[in-house]
PDB file of C-alpha atoms in Angstrom:
ATOM      1  CA  ALA A   1     -10.010 -13.804   5.328  1.00  0.00           C
ATOM      2  CA  GLN A   2     -10.359 -10.133   4.716  1.00  0.00           C
ATOM      3  CA  LYS A   3     -11.011  -8.898   1.198  1.00  0.00           C
ATOM      4  CA  ILE A   4     -11.235  -5.550  -0.567  1.00  0.00           C
ATOM      5  CA  THR A   5     -13.199  -5.181  -3.799  1.00  0.00           C
ATOM      6  CA  GLN A   6     -12.925  -2.253  -6.178  1.00  0.00           C
ATOM      7  CA  THR A   7     -15.287  -2.855  -9.079  1.00  0.00           C
ATOM      8  CA  GLN A   8     -14.341   0.156 -11.216  1.00  0.00           C
ATOM      9  CA  PRO A   9     -11.181  -0.534 -13.236  1.00  0.00           C
ATOM     10  CA  GLY A  10     -11.321   2.980 -14.647  1.00  0.00           C
ATOM     11  CA  MET A  11     -13.210   6.196 -14.107  1.00  0.00           C
ATOM     12  CA  PHE A  12     -13.089   9.578 -15.739  1.00  0.00           C
ATOM     13  CA  VAL A  13     -14.326  12.933 -14.537  1.00  0.00           C
ATOM     14  CA  GLN A  14     -14.343  16.483 -15.806  1.00  0.00           C
ATOM     15  CA  GLU A  15     -12.108  18.945 -14.036  1.00  0.00           C
ATOM     16  CA  LYS A  16     -13.818  20.699 -11.097  1.00  0.00           C
ATOM     17  CA  GLU A  17     -16.494  18.014 -10.791  1.00  0.00           C
ATOM     18  CA  ALA A  18     -16.831  15.489  -7.965  1.00  0.00           C
ATOM     19  CA  VAL A  19     -16.193  11.779  -8.382  1.00  0.00           C
ATOM     20  CA  THR A  20     -16.894   8.737  -6.228  1.00  0.00           C
ATOM     21  CA  LEU A  21     -14.614   5.700  -6.238  1.00  0.00           C
ATOM     22  CA  ASP A  22     -16.241   2.546  -4.911  1.00  0.00           C
ATOM     23  CA  CYS A  23     -14.829   0.155  -2.329  1.00  0.00           C
ATOM     24  CA  THR A  24     -16.477  -2.745  -0.553  1.00  0.00           C
ATOM     25  CA  TYR A  25     -14.842  -4.895   2.065  1.00  0.00           C
ATOM     26  CA  ASP A  26     -15.347  -8.188   3.795  1.00  0.00           C
ATOM     27  CA  THR A  27     -14.216  -8.914   7.321  1.00  0.00           C
ATOM     28  CA  SER A  28     -15.381 -10.752  10.405  1.00  0.00           C
ATOM     29  CA  ASP A  29     -13.449  -8.430  12.712  1.00  0.00           C
ATOM     30  CA  GLN A  30     -15.322  -5.904  14.830  1.00  0.00           C
ATOM     31  CA  SER A  31     -12.393  -3.509  14.895  1.00  0.00           C
ATOM     32  CA  TYR A  32     -10.753  -2.585  11.617  1.00  0.00           C
ATOM     33  CA  GLY A  33      -9.342   0.319   9.681  1.00  0.00           C
ATOM     34  CA  LEU A  34      -9.916   1.378   6.098  1.00  0.00           C
ATOM     35  CA  PHE A  35      -7.554   3.442   3.989  1.00  0.00           C
ATOM     36  CA  TRP A  36      -7.350   5.088   0.615  1.00  0.00           C
ATOM     37  CA  TYR A  37      -4.059   5.584  -1.180  1.00  0.00           C
ATOM     38  CA  LYS A  38      -3.207   7.416  -4.402  1.00  0.00           C
ATOM     39  CA  GLN A  39      -0.530   6.044  -6.687  1.00  0.00           C
ATOM     40  CA  PRO A  40       0.705   8.355  -9.446  1.00  0.00           C
ATOM     41  CA  SER A  41       2.733   6.995 -12.323  1.00  0.00           C
ATOM     42  CA  SER A  42       5.895   7.560 -10.260  1.00  0.00           C
ATOM     43  CA  GLY A  43       4.896   4.554  -8.148  1.00  0.00           C
ATOM     44  CA  GLU A  44       4.797   6.024  -4.665  1.00  0.00           C
ATOM     45  CA  MET A  45       1.715   5.212  -2.602  1.00  0.00           C
ATOM     46  CA  ILE A  46       0.374   8.433  -1.097  1.00  0.00           C
ATOM     47  CA  PHE A  47      -1.879   8.137   1.958  1.00  0.00           C
ATOM     48  CA  LEU A  48      -5.128  10.063   1.519  1.00  0.00           C
ATOM     49  CA  ILE A  49      -7.605   9.219   4.252  1.00  0.00           C
ATOM     50  CA  TYR A  50      -8.353   6.769   7.075  1.00  0.00           C
ATOM     51  CA  GLN A  51     -11.598   5.546   8.637  1.00  0.00           C
ATOM     52  CA  GLY A  52     -11.760   3.466  11.794  1.00  0.00           C
ATOM     53  CA  SER A  53     -14.614   1.013  12.185  1.00  0.00           C
ATOM     54  CA  TYR A  54     -15.753   2.689  15.402  1.00  0.00           C
ATOM     55  CA  ASP A  55     -15.554   6.222  14.036  1.00  0.00           C
ATOM     56  CA  GLU A  56     -19.079   7.573  14.023  1.00  0.00           C
ATOM     57  CA  GLN A  57     -18.408  10.346  11.553  1.00  0.00           C
ATOM     58  CA  ASN A  58     -17.169   9.995   8.018  1.00  0.00           C
ATOM     59  CA  ALA A  59     -13.525  10.946   7.642  1.00  0.00           C
ATOM     60  CA  THR A  60     -12.613  14.047   5.661  1.00  0.00           C
ATOM     61  CA  GLU A  61      -9.256  15.405   4.536  1.00  0.00           C
ATOM     62  CA  GLY A  62      -9.451  18.514   2.412  1.00  0.00           C
ATOM     63  CA  ARG A  63     -11.062  17.575  -0.902  1.00  0.00           C
ATOM     64  CA  TYR A  64     -11.223  13.907   0.099  1.00  0.00           C
ATOM     65  CA  SER A  65     -14.038  12.369   2.083  1.00  0.00           C
ATOM     66  CA  LEU A  66     -14.849   8.788   2.879  1.00  0.00           C
ATOM     67  CA  ASN A  67     -18.470   7.690   2.632  1.00  0.00           C
ATOM     68  CA  PHE A  68     -18.484   4.936   5.257  1.00  0.00           C
ATOM     69  CA  GLN A  69     -21.543   2.686   5.295  1.00  0.00           C
ATOM     70  CA  LYS A  70     -20.791  -0.007   7.848  1.00  0.00           C
ATOM     71  CA  ALA A  71     -23.931  -2.095   7.335  1.00  0.00           C
ATOM     72  CA  ARG A  72     -23.246  -2.282   3.620  1.00  0.00           C
ATOM     73  CA  LYS A  73     -19.511  -2.781   4.210  1.00  0.00           C
ATOM     74  CA  SER A  74     -18.620   0.009   1.839  1.00  0.00           C
ATOM     75  CA  ALA A  75     -16.020   2.755   2.119  1.00  0.00           C
ATOM     76  CA  ASN A  76     -16.282   4.914  -0.980  1.00  0.00           C
ATOM     77  CA  LEU A  77     -13.862   7.756  -1.626  1.00  0.00           C
ATOM     78  CA  VAL A  78     -15.331  11.051  -2.759  1.00  0.00           C
ATOM     79  CA  ILE A  79     -13.036  13.583  -4.412  1.00  0.00           C
ATOM     80  CA  SER A  80     -14.587  17.011  -4.735  1.00  0.00           C
ATOM     81  CA  ALA A  81     -13.553  19.665  -7.254  1.00  0.00           C
ATOM     82  CA  SER A  82     -11.332  17.309  -9.262  1.00  0.00           C
ATOM     83  CA  GLN A  83      -8.007  18.608 -10.498  1.00  0.00           C
ATOM     84  CA  LEU A  84      -5.824  17.416 -13.361  1.00  0.00           C
ATOM     85  CA  GLY A  85      -3.260  16.293 -10.791  1.00  0.00           C
ATOM     86  CA  ASP A  86      -5.782  13.859  -9.337  1.00  0.00           C
ATOM     87  CA  SER A  87      -5.260  11.568 -12.339  1.00  0.00           C
ATOM     88  CA  ALA A  88      -3.731   8.419 -10.831  1.00  0.00           C
ATOM     89  CA  MET A  89      -4.479   4.933  -9.526  1.00  0.00           C
ATOM     90  CA  TYR A  90      -6.488   4.834  -6.317  1.00  0.00           C
ATOM     91  CA  PHE A  91      -6.358   1.922  -3.917  1.00  0.00           C
ATOM     92  CA  CYS A  92      -8.656   1.044  -1.074  1.00  0.00           C
ATOM     93  CA  ALA A  93      -7.037  -0.975   1.705  1.00  0.00           C
ATOM     94  CA  MET A  94      -7.887  -2.580   5.029  1.00  0.00           C
ATOM     95  CA  ARG A  95      -5.615  -3.272   7.956  1.00  0.00           C
ATOM     96  CA  GLU A  96      -5.458  -6.955   8.863  1.00  0.00           C
ATOM     97  CA  GLY A  97      -4.246  -7.665  12.339  1.00  0.00           C
ATOM     98  CA  TYR A  98      -1.487  -5.391  13.514  1.00  0.00           C
ATOM     99  CA  ASN A  99       0.914  -5.630  10.713  1.00  0.00           C
ATOM    100  CA  LYS A 100      -0.381  -5.665   7.181  1.00  0.00           C
ATOM    101  CA  LEU A 101      -2.606  -3.910   4.692  1.00  0.00           C
ATOM    102  CA  ILE A 102      -4.877  -5.755   2.265  1.00  0.00           C
ATOM    103  CA  PHE A 103      -5.307  -3.789  -0.963  1.00  0.00           C
ATOM    104  CA  GLY A 104      -7.952  -3.846  -3.641  1.00  0.00           C
ATOM    105  CA  ALA A 105      -7.128  -4.035  -7.337  1.00  0.00           C
ATOM    106  CA  GLY A 106      -7.383  -0.278  -7.724  1.00  0.00           C
ATOM    107  CA  THR A 107      -9.268   2.216  -9.862  1.00  0.00           C
ATOM    108  CA  ARG A 108      -7.577   4.345 -12.487  1.00  0.00           C
ATOM    109  CA  LEU A 109      -8.964   7.875 -12.426  1.00  0.00           C
ATOM    110  CA  ALA A 110      -8.554  10.189 -15.391  1.00  0.00           C
ATOM    111  CA  VAL A 111      -9.431  13.863 -14.969  1.00  0.00           C
ATOM    112  CA  HIS A 112     -10.262  15.621 -18.218  1.00  0.00           C
ATOM    113  CA  PRO A 113      -9.940  19.398 -18.724  1.00  0.00           C
TER     114      PRO A 113
ATOM    115  CA  ASP B   1      12.737  15.558   6.711  1.00  0.00           C
ATOM    116  CA  ALA B   2      13.507  12.792   4.258  1.00  0.00           C
ATOM    117  CA  GLY B   3      10.711  10.405   3.448  1.00  0.00           C
ATOM    118  CA  VAL B   4      11.062   6.692   2.883  1.00  0.00           C
ATOM    119  CA  THR B   5      13.913   6.057   0.482  1.00  0.00           C
ATOM    120  CA  GLN B   6      14.372   2.932  -1.572  1.00  0.00           C
ATOM    121  CA  SER B   7      17.265   1.840  -3.716  1.00  0.00           C
ATOM    122  CA  PRO B   8      17.776   1.147  -6.470  1.00  0.00           C
ATOM    123  CA  THR B   9      14.826   2.673  -8.311  1.00  0.00           C
ATOM    124  CA  HIS B  10      15.112   0.294 -11.236  1.00  0.00           C
ATOM    125  CA  LEU B  11      16.804  -3.064 -11.631  1.00  0.00           C
ATOM    126  CA  ILE B  12      17.093  -5.675 -14.370  1.00  0.00           C
ATOM    127  CA  LYS B  13      18.111  -9.207 -13.424  1.00  0.00           C
ATOM    128  CA  THR B  14      18.313 -12.554 -15.169  1.00  0.00           C
ATOM    129  CA  ARG B  15      16.335 -15.612 -14.140  1.00  0.00           C
ATOM    130  CA  GLY B  16      18.088 -17.547 -11.406  1.00  0.00           C
ATOM    131  CA  GLN B  17      19.980 -14.565 -10.067  1.00  0.00           C
ATOM    132  CA  GLN B  18      19.642 -13.058  -6.621  1.00  0.00           C
ATOM    133  CA  VAL B  19      18.640  -9.486  -5.803  1.00  0.00           C
ATOM    134  CA  THR B  20      18.803  -7.238  -2.752  1.00  0.00           C
ATOM    135  CA  LEU B  21      16.529  -4.236  -2.357  1.00  0.00           C
ATOM    136  CA  ARG B  22      17.081  -1.591   0.283  1.00  0.00           C
ATOM    137  CA  CYS B  23      14.828   0.676   2.293  1.00  0.00           C
ATOM    138  CA  SER B  24      15.511   3.498   4.729  1.00  0.00           C
ATOM    139  CA  PRO B  25      12.494   4.428   6.861  1.00  0.00           C
ATOM    140  CA  ILE B  26      11.554   7.875   8.026  1.00  0.00           C
ATOM    141  CA  SER B  27      13.691   8.971  10.945  1.00  0.00           C
ATOM    142  CA  GLY B  28      12.176   7.695  14.180  1.00  0.00           C
ATOM    143  CA  HIS B  29      10.095   5.009  12.494  1.00  0.00           C
ATOM    144  CA  LYS B  30      10.846   1.519  13.782  1.00  0.00           C
ATOM    145  CA  SER B  31       8.636  -0.564  11.503  1.00  0.00           C
ATOM    146  CA  VAL B  32       9.307  -1.468   7.892  1.00  0.00           C
ATOM    147  CA  SER B  33       6.969  -3.471   5.699  1.00  0.00           C
ATOM    148  CA  TRP B  34       7.563  -4.794   2.204  1.00  0.00           C
ATOM    149  CA  TYR B  35       4.964  -5.178  -0.525  1.00  0.00           C
ATOM    150  CA  GLN B  36       5.059  -6.611  -4.041  1.00  0.00           C
ATOM    151  CA  GLN B  37       2.936  -4.955  -6.693  1.00  0.00           C
ATOM    152  CA  VAL B  38       2.598  -6.843  -9.941  1.00  0.00           C
ATOM    153  CA  LEU B  39       1.526  -4.749 -12.921  1.00  0.00           C
ATOM    154  CA  GLY B  40      -2.217  -4.143 -12.895  1.00  0.00           C
ATOM    155  CA  GLN B  41      -2.757  -5.345  -9.330  1.00  0.00           C
ATOM    156  CA  GLY B  42      -2.774  -3.929  -5.846  1.00  0.00           C
ATOM    157  CA  PRO B  43       0.228  -4.377  -3.558  1.00  0.00           C
ATOM    158  CA  GLN B  44       0.586  -7.672  -1.682  1.00  0.00           C
ATOM    159  CA  PHE B  45       2.158  -7.915   1.759  1.00  0.00           C
ATOM    160  CA  ILE B  46       5.481  -9.742   1.953  1.00  0.00           C
ATOM    161  CA  PHE B  47       7.020  -8.952   5.360  1.00  0.00           C
ATOM    162  CA  GLN B  48       6.886  -6.657   8.321  1.00  0.00           C
ATOM    163  CA  TYR B  49       9.817  -5.993  10.601  1.00  0.00           C
ATOM    164  CA  TYR B  50       9.573  -4.124  13.874  1.00  0.00           C
ATOM    165  CA  GLU B  51      12.445  -3.545  16.239  1.00  0.00           C
ATOM    166  CA  LYS B  52      14.587  -5.807  14.080  1.00  0.00           C
ATOM    167  CA  GLU B  53      12.272  -8.787  14.403  1.00  0.00           C
ATOM    168  CA  GLU B  54       9.978 -10.303  11.819  1.00  0.00           C
ATOM    169  CA  ARG B  55       6.405  -9.573  12.903  1.00  0.00           C
ATOM    170  CA  GLY B  56       4.506 -10.827   9.902  1.00  0.00           C
ATOM    171  CA  ARG B  57       4.945 -12.729   6.679  1.00  0.00           C
ATOM    172  CA  GLY B  58       2.701 -12.940   3.654  1.00  0.00           C
ATOM    173  CA  ASN B  59       2.129 -15.872   1.341  1.00  0.00           C
ATOM    174  CA  PHE B  60       5.483 -15.811  -0.413  1.00  0.00           C
ATOM    175  CA  PRO B  61       7.994 -18.638  -0.951  1.00  0.00           C
ATOM    176  CA  ASP B  62      11.151 -19.037   1.093  1.00  0.00           C
ATOM    177  CA  ARG B  63      13.112 -17.482  -1.770  1.00  0.00           C
ATOM    178  CA  PHE B  64      12.007 -14.196  -0.242  1.00  0.00           C
ATOM    179  CA  SER B  65      13.781 -13.088   2.919  1.00  0.00           C
ATOM    180  CA  ALA B  66      14.378  -9.823   4.716  1.00  0.00           C
ATOM    181  CA  ARG B  67      16.112  -8.312   7.660  1.00  0.00           C
ATOM    182  CA  GLN B  68      16.156  -5.084   9.600  1.00  0.00           C
ATOM    183  CA  PHE B  69      19.287  -3.421  10.862  1.00  0.00           C
ATOM    184  CA  PRO B  70      19.950  -1.594  14.162  1.00  0.00           C
ATOM    185  CA  ASN B  71      19.327   1.729  12.393  1.00  0.00           C
ATOM    186  CA  TYR B  72      15.912   0.337  11.300  1.00  0.00           C
ATOM    187  CA  SER B  73      16.789   0.233   7.620  1.00  0.00           C
ATOM    188  CA  SER B  74      15.837  -2.962   5.875  1.00  0.00           C
ATOM    189  CA  GLU B  75      16.816  -5.230   3.027  1.00  0.00           C
ATOM    190  CA  LEU B  76      14.624  -7.543   0.999  1.00  0.00           C
ATOM    191  CA  ASN B  77      16.392 -10.451  -0.671  1.00  0.00           C
ATOM    192  CA  VAL B  78      14.982 -12.611  -3.411  1.00  0.00           C
ATOM    193  CA  ASN B  79      16.883 -15.714  -4.521  1.00  0.00           C
ATOM    194  CA  ALA B  80      16.549 -17.800  -7.666  1.00  0.00           C
ATOM    195  CA  LEU B  81      14.610 -15.095  -9.483  1.00  0.00           C
ATOM    196  CA  LEU B  82      11.677 -16.086 -11.665  1.00  0.00           C
ATOM    197  CA  LEU B  83      10.039 -14.096 -14.444  1.00  0.00           C
ATOM    198  CA  GLY B  84       7.006 -13.769 -12.188  1.00  0.00           C
ATOM    199  CA  ASP B  85       9.051 -11.850  -9.626  1.00  0.00           C
ATOM    200  CA  SER B  86       9.015  -8.866 -11.978  1.00  0.00           C
ATOM    201  CA  ALA B  87       7.125  -6.198 -10.048  1.00  0.00           C
ATOM    202  CA  LEU B  88       7.285  -2.932  -8.173  1.00  0.00           C
ATOM    203  CA  TYR B  89       8.562  -3.569  -4.649  1.00  0.00           C
ATOM    204  CA  LEU B  90       7.313  -1.047  -2.144  1.00  0.00           C
ATOM    205  CA  CYS B  91       8.611  -0.348   1.320  1.00  0.00           C
ATOM    206  CA  ALA B  92       6.359   1.188   3.975  1.00  0.00           C
ATOM    207  CA  SER B  93       7.566   2.871   7.131  1.00  0.00           C
ATOM    208  CA  SER B  94       5.580   3.473  10.297  1.00  0.00           C
ATOM    209  CA  LEU B  95       6.184   4.326  13.923  1.00  0.00           C
ATOM    210  CA  ASP B  96       4.963   0.950  15.109  1.00  0.00           C
ATOM    211  CA  ARG B  97       2.310  -1.172  13.482  1.00  0.00           C
ATOM    212  CA  VAL B  98       0.921  -0.547  10.032  1.00  0.00           C
ATOM    213  CA  GLY B  99      -1.836   1.995  10.298  1.00  0.00           C
ATOM    214  CA  ALA B 100      -2.806   5.469   9.340  1.00  0.00           C
ATOM    215  CA  GLU B 101       0.789   6.521   9.845  1.00  0.00           C
ATOM    216  CA  ALA B 102       2.237   4.232   7.168  1.00  0.00           C
ATOM    217  CA  PHE B 103       4.315   6.029   4.547  1.00  0.00           C
ATOM    218  CA  PHE B 104       5.507   4.402   1.356  1.00  0.00           C
ATOM    219  CA  GLY B 105       8.648   4.886  -0.658  1.00  0.00           C
ATOM    220  CA  GLN B 106       8.688   5.334  -4.428  1.00  0.00           C
ATOM    221  CA  GLY B 107       9.464   1.659  -4.920  1.00  0.00           C
ATOM    222  CA  THR B 108      12.014  -0.426  -6.756  1.00  0.00           C
ATOM    223  CA  ARG B 109      10.923  -1.640 -10.155  1.00  0.00           C
ATOM    224  CA  LEU B 110      12.439  -5.091 -10.712  1.00  0.00           C
ATOM    225  CA  THR B 111      12.447  -6.655 -14.154  1.00  0.00           C
ATOM    226  CA  VAL B 112      13.497 -10.291 -14.503  1.00  0.00           C
ATOM    227  CA  VAL B 113      14.466 -11.368 -18.014  1.00  0.00           C
TER     228      VAL B 113
END
């Protein structure tokens, strides 16, 4: 069975600095997709970035980039130039089959001024 | 364009009661998935419906059921509520299968007392 592990329950970063949120995964599939979502206190899950297992380049979306290391089965999220509004829960997820996402336990990020 | 809308936003029920949660997907999206997020954990997959048919089911008891209507909106029903059913219930909408195009609603926070 597929599994997502996020080992950092909480992280904090100073405003304008970069931060890396860790994610490791376990799967026997050759083709898979990895996602990062942001969940503010309002509850909505906001899609941030996607990496396909066959994508040769690391995905980037604005201030978000995904450090994909396939051999190590890691998909870390890097947020550059942190902003106060980045304070939230962050979830790493993997698509299983065609129809569901498997989520990690999440990392709570606090951005300090 | 409206995003994924869920109703109600908050709900308090008594043990043993039944509850119905509603979700309207983004216009043009034919797939709706339901997730349960217990406090302090990542979301867990409950159901996916596509073109009004159940396409996937997570490890949840038969007390949980769902359906999708011709307009692609969906309802999640939970019977014989238990205290452990208290959670944030999230609905995700996508064009077809769950993937990079999945968009979540703000959730329904259910409290069972």
